[in-house]
Amino acid sequence: MKRFIAPVLLALMLPACGLQPLYSGGSKGAVASTLGSIAVEPIQGKSGWLMRNALSDRLGAPQADAAQFRLVVALDDQIEGFGVRADDTVTRERRTLRARYQLISRATGETVLDATAGADAGIDVVSSEYATIASENTALENLTQRVADQIVTRLSLYAGGE
């Protein structure tokens, strides 16, 4: 009998915890509507181009007059060598991508969200310079995807009322 009472009590307490789906209401919900009204400002450099595309893919591109917010992103892309051999050649690199982003209301000009996101990746340095450069580029592409996911998740939490 006790085996049945505990799950029933837990099921009854679940609505009291205050959890609710973030994307409730589907495409007409508050979160989807807010995300769809964010215009991503241009970001400088190759990493900026990749980041803007990744964010635009996730947020959608609002009509110019329908954007209620603008997202300003500043990137810091670093490659640091470590793992040095006896002959002072680098054997491993770490690529770090950090983003500081601000969500600004177009109506008031007020910054409603100011946060950071980041990720890093390890890169093997091999004898082929072409292979190393290709690995660095692939790492950058993957990092922009991961950081864009972090940014959109944080924007979703803001839109959902945290």
mmCIF file of the C-alpha atoms, coordinates in Angstrom:
data_MODEL
# 
_entry.id   MODEL 
# 
loop_
_atom_site.group_PDB 
_atom_site.id 
_atom_site.type_symbol 
_atom_site.label_atom_id 
_atom_site.label_alt_id 
_atom_site.label_comp_id 
_atom_site.label_asym_id 
_atom_site.label_entity_id 
_atom_site.label_seq_id 
_atom_site.pdbx_PDB_ins_code 
_atom_site.Cartn_x 
_atom_site.Cartn_y 
_atom_site.Cartn_z 
_atom_site.occupancy 
_atom_site.B_iso_or_equiv 
_atom_site.pdbx_formal_charge 
_atom_site.auth_seq_id 
_atom_site.auth_comp_id 
_atom_site.auth_asym_id 
_atom_site.auth_atom_id 
_atom_site.pdbx_PDB_model_num 
ATOM 1   C CA . MET A 1 1   ? 0.000  0.000  0.000   1.00 0.00 ? 1   MET A CA 1 
ATOM 2   C CA . LYS A 1 2   ? 2.874  2.404  0.835   1.00 0.00 ? 2   LYS A CA 1 
ATOM 3   C CA . ARG A 1 3   ? 4.308  1.835  -2.650  1.00 0.00 ? 3   ARG A CA 1 
ATOM 4   C CA . PHE A 1 4   ? 1.219  3.429  -4.182  1.00 0.00 ? 4   PHE A CA 1 
ATOM 5   C CA . ILE A 1 5   ? 0.778  6.301  -1.751  1.00 0.00 ? 5   ILE A CA 1 
ATOM 6   C CA . ALA A 1 6   ? 4.239  7.863  -2.305  1.00 0.00 ? 6   ALA A CA 1 
ATOM 7   C CA . PRO A 1 7   ? 3.890  8.254  -6.118  1.00 0.00 ? 7   PRO A CA 1 
ATOM 8   C CA . VAL A 1 8   ? 0.384  9.674  -5.719  1.00 0.00 ? 8   VAL A CA 1 
ATOM 9   C CA . LEU A 1 9   ? 1.607  12.220 -3.177  1.00 0.00 ? 9   LEU A CA 1 
ATOM 10  C CA . LEU A 1 10  ? 4.512  13.199 -5.437  1.00 0.00 ? 10  LEU A CA 1 
ATOM 11  C CA . ALA A 1 11  ? 2.185  13.591 -8.414  1.00 0.00 ? 11  ALA A CA 1 
ATOM 12  C CA . LEU A 1 12  ? -0.089 15.850 -6.386  1.00 0.00 ? 12  LEU A CA 1 
ATOM 13  C CA . MET A 1 13  ? 2.842  18.004 -5.207  1.00 0.00 ? 13  MET A CA 1 
ATOM 14  C CA . LEU A 1 14  ? 4.297  18.474 -8.707  1.00 0.00 ? 14  LEU A CA 1 
ATOM 15  C CA . PRO A 1 15  ? 1.972  21.321 -9.795  1.00 0.00 ? 15  PRO A CA 1 
ATOM 16  C CA . ALA A 1 16  ? 2.808  23.160 -6.574  1.00 0.00 ? 16  ALA A CA 1 
ATOM 17  C CA . CYS A 1 17  ? 6.482  23.462 -7.529  1.00 0.00 ? 17  CYS A CA 1 
ATOM 18  C CA . GLY A 1 18  ? 5.712  26.195 -10.080 1.00 0.00 ? 18  GLY A CA 1 
ATOM 19  C CA . LEU A 1 19  ? 7.355  24.536 -13.078 1.00 0.00 ? 19  LEU A CA 1 
ATOM 20  C CA . GLN A 1 20  ? 5.848  25.293 -16.429 1.00 0.00 ? 20  GLN A CA 1 
ATOM 21  C CA . PRO A 1 21  ? 6.989  24.624 -19.993 1.00 0.00 ? 21  PRO A CA 1 
ATOM 22  C CA . LEU A 1 22  ? 9.191  27.384 -21.377 1.00 0.00 ? 22  LEU A CA 1 
ATOM 23  C CA . TYR A 1 23  ? 7.733  27.162 -24.866 1.00 0.00 ? 23  TYR A CA 1 
ATOM 24  C CA . SER A 1 24  ? 4.100  26.736 -23.838 1.00 0.00 ? 24  SER A CA 1 
ATOM 25  C CA . GLY A 1 25  ? 1.777  28.144 -26.458 1.00 0.00 ? 25  GLY A CA 1 
ATOM 26  C CA . GLY A 1 26  ? 3.990  26.998 -29.329 1.00 0.00 ? 26  GLY A CA 1 
ATOM 27  C CA . SER A 1 27  ? 4.742  29.609 -31.980 1.00 0.00 ? 27  SER A CA 1 
ATOM 28  C CA . LYS A 1 28  ? 2.112  31.935 -30.501 1.00 0.00 ? 28  LYS A CA 1 
ATOM 29  C CA . GLY A 1 29  ? 3.548  31.762 -26.962 1.00 0.00 ? 29  GLY A CA 1 
ATOM 30  C CA . ALA A 1 30  ? 5.368  34.559 -25.181 1.00 0.00 ? 30  ALA A CA 1 
ATOM 31  C CA . VAL A 1 31  ? 8.849  33.084 -25.611 1.00 0.00 ? 31  VAL A CA 1 
ATOM 32  C CA . ALA A 1 32  ? 8.505  32.326 -29.334 1.00 0.00 ? 32  ALA A CA 1 
ATOM 33  C CA . SER A 1 33  ? 6.973  35.757 -29.958 1.00 0.00 ? 33  SER A CA 1 
ATOM 34  C CA . THR A 1 34  ? 9.782  37.535 -28.133 1.00 0.00 ? 34  THR A CA 1 
ATOM 35  C CA . LEU A 1 35  ? 12.530 35.514 -29.817 1.00 0.00 ? 35  LEU A CA 1 
ATOM 36  C CA . GLY A 1 36  ? 10.932 36.229 -33.191 1.00 0.00 ? 36  GLY A CA 1 
ATOM 37  C CA . SER A 1 37  ? 11.077 39.967 -32.513 1.00 0.00 ? 37  SER A CA 1 
ATOM 38  C CA . ILE A 1 38  ? 14.851 40.174 -31.961 1.00 0.00 ? 38  ILE A CA 1 
ATOM 39  C CA . ALA A 1 39  ? 17.028 41.628 -34.708 1.00 0.00 ? 39  ALA A CA 1 
ATOM 40  C CA . VAL A 1 40  ? 20.690 40.600 -34.551 1.00 0.00 ? 40  VAL A CA 1 
ATOM 41  C CA . GLU A 1 41  ? 23.068 43.472 -35.243 1.00 0.00 ? 41  GLU A CA 1 
ATOM 42  C CA . PRO A 1 42  ? 26.046 42.833 -37.577 1.00 0.00 ? 42  PRO A CA 1 
ATOM 43  C CA . ILE A 1 43  ? 29.149 41.454 -35.823 1.00 0.00 ? 43  ILE A CA 1 
ATOM 44  C CA . GLN A 1 44  ? 32.662 42.095 -37.127 1.00 0.00 ? 44  GLN A CA 1 
ATOM 45  C CA . GLY A 1 45  ? 34.992 39.461 -38.500 1.00 0.00 ? 45  GLY A CA 1 
ATOM 46  C CA . LYS A 1 46  ? 34.693 35.862 -39.607 1.00 0.00 ? 46  LYS A CA 1 
ATOM 47  C CA . SER A 1 47  ? 33.641 34.694 -36.146 1.00 0.00 ? 47  SER A CA 1 
ATOM 48  C CA . GLY A 1 48  ? 31.067 37.496 -36.103 1.00 0.00 ? 48  GLY A CA 1 
ATOM 49  C CA . TRP A 1 49  ? 29.641 36.423 -39.442 1.00 0.00 ? 49  TRP A CA 1 
ATOM 50  C CA . LEU A 1 50  ? 29.364 32.827 -38.222 1.00 0.00 ? 50  LEU A CA 1 
ATOM 51  C CA . MET A 1 51  ? 27.781 33.946 -34.930 1.00 0.00 ? 51  MET A CA 1 
ATOM 52  C CA . ARG A 1 52  ? 25.243 36.233 -36.589 1.00 0.00 ? 52  ARG A CA 1 
ATOM 53  C CA . ASN A 1 53  ? 24.187 33.447 -38.959 1.00 0.00 ? 53  ASN A CA 1 
ATOM 54  C CA . ALA A 1 54  ? 23.875 30.952 -36.092 1.00 0.00 ? 54  ALA A CA 1 
ATOM 55  C CA . LEU A 1 55  ? 21.772 33.386 -34.050 1.00 0.00 ? 55  LEU A CA 1 
ATOM 56  C CA . SER A 1 56  ? 19.599 34.343 -37.014 1.00 0.00 ? 56  SER A CA 1 
ATOM 57  C CA . ASP A 1 57  ? 18.959 30.661 -37.755 1.00 0.00 ? 57  ASP A CA 1 
ATOM 58  C CA . ARG A 1 58  ? 17.762 30.109 -34.201 1.00 0.00 ? 58  ARG A CA 1 
ATOM 59  C CA . LEU A 1 59  ? 15.805 33.336 -33.737 1.00 0.00 ? 59  LEU A CA 1 
ATOM 60  C CA . GLY A 1 60  ? 14.406 33.842 -37.207 1.00 0.00 ? 60  GLY A CA 1 
ATOM 61  C CA . ALA A 1 61  ? 14.666 37.121 -39.028 1.00 0.00 ? 61  ALA A CA 1 
ATOM 62  C CA . PRO A 1 62  ? 11.944 39.581 -38.025 1.00 0.00 ? 62  PRO A CA 1 
ATOM 63  C CA . GLN A 1 63  ? 10.634 42.149 -40.462 1.00 0.00 ? 63  GLN A CA 1 
ATOM 64  C CA . ALA A 1 64  ? 12.522 45.432 -40.063 1.00 0.00 ? 64  ALA A CA 1 
ATOM 65  C CA . ASP A 1 65  ? 9.533  47.207 -38.541 1.00 0.00 ? 65  ASP A CA 1 
ATOM 66  C CA . ALA A 1 66  ? 8.464  44.216 -36.386 1.00 0.00 ? 66  ALA A CA 1 
ATOM 67  C CA . ALA A 1 67  ? 11.680 43.997 -34.350 1.00 0.00 ? 67  ALA A CA 1 
ATOM 68  C CA . GLN A 1 68  ? 11.037 45.031 -30.749 1.00 0.00 ? 68  GLN A CA 1 
ATOM 69  C CA . PHE A 1 69  ? 14.587 44.309 -29.614 1.00 0.00 ? 69  PHE A CA 1 
ATOM 70  C CA . ARG A 1 70  ? 18.047 44.418 -31.055 1.00 0.00 ? 70  ARG A CA 1 
ATOM 71  C CA . LEU A 1 71  ? 20.806 42.057 -30.001 1.00 0.00 ? 71  LEU A CA 1 
ATOM 72  C CA . VAL A 1 72  ? 24.313 43.506 -29.884 1.00 0.00 ? 72  VAL A CA 1 
ATOM 73  C CA . VAL A 1 73  ? 27.108 40.924 -29.614 1.00 0.00 ? 73  VAL A CA 1 
ATOM 74  C CA . ALA A 1 74  ? 30.833 41.524 -29.060 1.00 0.00 ? 74  ALA A CA 1 
ATOM 75  C CA . LEU A 1 75  ? 33.106 38.506 -29.550 1.00 0.00 ? 75  LEU A CA 1 
ATOM 76  C CA . ASP A 1 76  ? 36.517 37.652 -28.161 1.00 0.00 ? 76  ASP A CA 1 
ATOM 77  C CA . ASP A 1 77  ? 38.165 34.855 -30.154 1.00 0.00 ? 77  ASP A CA 1 
ATOM 78  C CA . GLN A 1 78  ? 41.508 33.616 -28.822 1.00 0.00 ? 78  GLN A CA 1 
ATOM 79  C CA . ILE A 1 79  ? 43.855 30.795 -29.783 1.00 0.00 ? 79  ILE A CA 1 
ATOM 80  C CA . GLU A 1 80  ? 46.400 29.844 -27.147 1.00 0.00 ? 80  GLU A CA 1 
ATOM 81  C CA . GLY A 1 81  ? 49.184 27.337 -27.626 1.00 0.00 ? 81  GLY A CA 1 
ATOM 82  C CA . PHE A 1 82  ? 50.105 24.870 -24.916 1.00 0.00 ? 82  PHE A CA 1 
ATOM 83  C CA . GLY A 1 83  ? 51.614 21.419 -24.838 1.00 0.00 ? 83  GLY A CA 1 
ATOM 84  C CA . VAL A 1 84  ? 55.142 22.417 -25.890 1.00 0.00 ? 84  VAL A CA 1 
ATOM 85  C CA . ARG A 1 85  ? 57.764 19.899 -27.037 1.00 0.00 ? 85  ARG A CA 1 
ATOM 86  C CA . ALA A 1 86  ? 61.435 20.021 -26.098 1.00 0.00 ? 86  ALA A CA 1 
ATOM 87  C CA . ASP A 1 87  ? 62.163 21.889 -29.357 1.00 0.00 ? 87  ASP A CA 1 
ATOM 88  C CA . ASP A 1 88  ? 59.622 24.622 -28.371 1.00 0.00 ? 88  ASP A CA 1 
ATOM 89  C CA . THR A 1 89  ? 56.998 23.602 -30.924 1.00 0.00 ? 89  THR A CA 1 
ATOM 90  C CA . VAL A 1 90  ? 53.365 23.707 -29.876 1.00 0.00 ? 90  VAL A CA 1 
ATOM 91  C CA . THR A 1 91  ? 51.512 20.387 -29.939 1.00 0.00 ? 91  THR A CA 1 
ATOM 92  C CA . ARG A 1 92  ? 48.099 21.524 -28.715 1.00 0.00 ? 92  ARG A CA 1 
ATOM 93  C CA . GLU A 1 93  ? 46.023 24.696 -28.931 1.00 0.00 ? 93  GLU A CA 1 
ATOM 94  C CA . ARG A 1 94  ? 42.934 25.912 -27.131 1.00 0.00 ? 94  ARG A CA 1 
ATOM 95  C CA . ARG A 1 95  ? 40.487 28.087 -29.038 1.00 0.00 ? 95  ARG A CA 1 
ATOM 96  C CA . THR A 1 96  ? 38.241 30.144 -26.800 1.00 0.00 ? 96  THR A CA 1 
ATOM 97  C CA . LEU A 1 97  ? 35.206 32.069 -27.964 1.00 0.00 ? 97  LEU A CA 1 
ATOM 98  C CA . ARG A 1 98  ? 33.532 34.459 -25.533 1.00 0.00 ? 98  ARG A CA 1 
ATOM 99  C CA . ALA A 1 99  ? 30.528 36.623 -26.306 1.00 0.00 ? 99  ALA A CA 1 
ATOM 100 C CA . ARG A 1 100 ? 29.177 39.597 -24.425 1.00 0.00 ? 100 ARG A CA 1 
ATOM 101 C CA . TYR A 1 101 ? 25.669 40.288 -25.583 1.00 0.00 ? 101 TYR A CA 1 
ATOM 102 C CA . GLN A 1 102 ? 23.114 42.937 -24.826 1.00 0.00 ? 102 GLN A CA 1 
ATOM 103 C CA . LEU A 1 103 ? 19.412 42.846 -25.570 1.00 0.00 ? 103 LEU A CA 1 
ATOM 104 C CA . ILE A 1 104 ? 18.224 46.395 -26.147 1.00 0.00 ? 104 ILE A CA 1 
ATOM 105 C CA . SER A 1 105 ? 14.617 47.540 -26.358 1.00 0.00 ? 105 SER A CA 1 
ATOM 106 C CA . ARG A 1 106 ? 13.998 49.513 -29.536 1.00 0.00 ? 106 ARG A CA 1 
ATOM 107 C CA . ALA A 1 107 ? 11.150 51.446 -27.916 1.00 0.00 ? 107 ALA A CA 1 
ATOM 108 C CA . THR A 1 108 ? 13.104 52.800 -24.944 1.00 0.00 ? 108 THR A CA 1 
ATOM 109 C CA . GLY A 1 109 ? 16.752 52.202 -25.852 1.00 0.00 ? 109 GLY A CA 1 
ATOM 110 C CA . GLU A 1 110 ? 17.142 50.485 -22.467 1.00 0.00 ? 110 GLU A CA 1 
ATOM 111 C CA . THR A 1 111 ? 19.406 47.462 -22.110 1.00 0.00 ? 111 THR A CA 1 
ATOM 112 C CA . VAL A 1 112 ? 17.094 44.805 -20.715 1.00 0.00 ? 112 VAL A CA 1 
ATOM 113 C CA . LEU A 1 113 ? 19.644 41.974 -20.650 1.00 0.00 ? 113 LEU A CA 1 
ATOM 114 C CA . ASP A 1 114 ? 23.429 42.128 -20.439 1.00 0.00 ? 114 ASP A CA 1 
ATOM 115 C CA . ALA A 1 115 ? 25.212 38.780 -20.180 1.00 0.00 ? 115 ALA A CA 1 
ATOM 116 C CA . THR A 1 116 ? 28.099 36.661 -21.416 1.00 0.00 ? 116 THR A CA 1 
ATOM 117 C CA . ALA A 1 117 ? 28.489 33.215 -22.926 1.00 0.00 ? 117 ALA A CA 1 
ATOM 118 C CA . GLY A 1 118 ? 31.501 31.202 -23.933 1.00 0.00 ? 118 GLY A CA 1 
ATOM 119 C CA . ALA A 1 119 ? 32.991 27.899 -24.929 1.00 0.00 ? 119 ALA A CA 1 
ATOM 120 C CA . ASP A 1 120 ? 36.394 26.482 -25.743 1.00 0.00 ? 120 ASP A CA 1 
ATOM 121 C CA . ALA A 1 121 ? 37.812 23.650 -27.814 1.00 0.00 ? 121 ALA A CA 1 
ATOM 122 C CA . GLY A 1 122 ? 41.102 21.793 -27.976 1.00 0.00 ? 122 GLY A CA 1 
ATOM 123 C CA . ILE A 1 123 ? 42.992 21.509 -31.250 1.00 0.00 ? 123 ILE A CA 1 
ATOM 124 C CA . ASP A 1 124 ? 45.828 19.128 -32.087 1.00 0.00 ? 124 ASP A CA 1 
ATOM 125 C CA . VAL A 1 125 ? 48.702 20.818 -33.906 1.00 0.00 ? 125 VAL A CA 1 
ATOM 126 C CA . VAL A 1 126 ? 50.010 18.400 -36.524 1.00 0.00 ? 126 VAL A CA 1 
ATOM 127 C CA . SER A 1 127 ? 52.850 18.545 -39.028 1.00 0.00 ? 127 SER A CA 1 
ATOM 128 C CA . SER A 1 128 ? 50.514 19.644 -41.819 1.00 0.00 ? 128 SER A CA 1 
ATOM 129 C CA . GLU A 1 129 ? 49.819 23.369 -41.552 1.00 0.00 ? 129 GLU A CA 1 
ATOM 130 C CA . TYR A 1 130 ? 46.728 22.943 -43.745 1.00 0.00 ? 130 TYR A CA 1 
ATOM 131 C CA . ALA A 1 131 ? 45.282 20.334 -41.361 1.00 0.00 ? 131 ALA A CA 1 
ATOM 132 C CA . THR A 1 132 ? 45.931 22.569 -38.354 1.00 0.00 ? 132 THR A CA 1 
ATOM 133 C CA . ILE A 1 133 ? 44.235 25.558 -40.007 1.00 0.00 ? 133 ILE A CA 1 
ATOM 134 C CA . ALA A 1 134 ? 41.296 23.368 -41.021 1.00 0.00 ? 134 ALA A CA 1 
ATOM 135 C CA . SER A 1 135 ? 41.000 22.158 -37.417 1.00 0.00 ? 135 SER A CA 1 
ATOM 136 C CA . GLU A 1 136 ? 41.066 25.751 -36.144 1.00 0.00 ? 136 GLU A CA 1 
ATOM 137 C CA . ASN A 1 137 ? 38.299 26.723 -38.571 1.00 0.00 ? 137 ASN A CA 1 
ATOM 138 C CA . THR A 1 138 ? 36.185 23.702 -37.661 1.00 0.00 ? 138 THR A CA 1 
ATOM 139 C CA . ALA A 1 139 ? 36.648 24.516 -33.974 1.00 0.00 ? 139 ALA A CA 1 
ATOM 140 C CA . LEU A 1 140 ? 35.462 28.085 -34.615 1.00 0.00 ? 140 LEU A CA 1 
ATOM 141 C CA . GLU A 1 141 ? 32.372 26.871 -36.465 1.00 0.00 ? 141 GLU A CA 1 
ATOM 142 C CA . ASN A 1 142 ? 31.504 24.470 -33.644 1.00 0.00 ? 142 ASN A CA 1 
ATOM 143 C CA . LEU A 1 143 ? 32.155 27.074 -30.951 1.00 0.00 ? 143 LEU A CA 1 
ATOM 144 C CA . THR A 1 144 ? 29.867 29.615 -32.604 1.00 0.00 ? 144 THR A CA 1 
ATOM 145 C CA . GLN A 1 145 ? 27.077 27.026 -32.627 1.00 0.00 ? 145 GLN A CA 1 
ATOM 146 C CA . ARG A 1 146 ? 27.570 26.236 -28.936 1.00 0.00 ? 146 ARG A CA 1 
ATOM 147 C CA . VAL A 1 147 ? 27.744 29.890 -27.887 1.00 0.00 ? 147 VAL A CA 1 
ATOM 148 C CA . ALA A 1 148 ? 24.697 30.741 -30.025 1.00 0.00 ? 148 ALA A CA 1 
ATOM 149 C CA . ASP A 1 149 ? 22.783 27.970 -28.234 1.00 0.00 ? 149 ASP A CA 1 
ATOM 150 C CA . GLN A 1 150 ? 23.772 29.456 -24.872 1.00 0.00 ? 150 GLN A CA 1 
ATOM 151 C CA . ILE A 1 151 ? 22.679 32.941 -25.937 1.00 0.00 ? 151 ILE A CA 1 
ATOM 152 C CA . VAL A 1 152 ? 19.298 31.780 -27.249 1.00 0.00 ? 152 VAL A CA 1 
ATOM 153 C CA . THR A 1 153 ? 18.698 29.747 -24.093 1.00 0.00 ? 153 THR A CA 1 
ATOM 154 C CA . ARG A 1 154 ? 19.368 32.814 -21.941 1.00 0.00 ? 154 ARG A CA 1 
ATOM 155 C CA . LEU A 1 155 ? 17.143 34.966 -24.166 1.00 0.00 ? 155 LEU A CA 1 
ATOM 156 C CA . SER A 1 156 ? 14.403 32.342 -23.832 1.00 0.00 ? 156 SER A CA 1 
ATOM 157 C CA . LEU A 1 157 ? 14.669 32.461 -20.051 1.00 0.00 ? 157 LEU A CA 1 
ATOM 158 C CA . TYR A 1 158 ? 14.400 36.249 -20.158 1.00 0.00 ? 158 TYR A CA 1 
ATOM 159 C CA . ALA A 1 159 ? 11.371 36.092 -22.448 1.00 0.00 ? 159 ALA A CA 1 
ATOM 160 C CA . GLY A 1 160 ? 9.736  33.493 -20.213 1.00 0.00 ? 160 GLY A CA 1 
ATOM 161 C CA . GLY A 1 161 ? 10.047 35.774 -17.207 1.00 0.00 ? 161 GLY A CA 1 
ATOM 162 C CA . GLU A 1 162 ? 12.918 33.807 -15.624 1.00 0.00 ? 162 GLU A CA 1 
# 
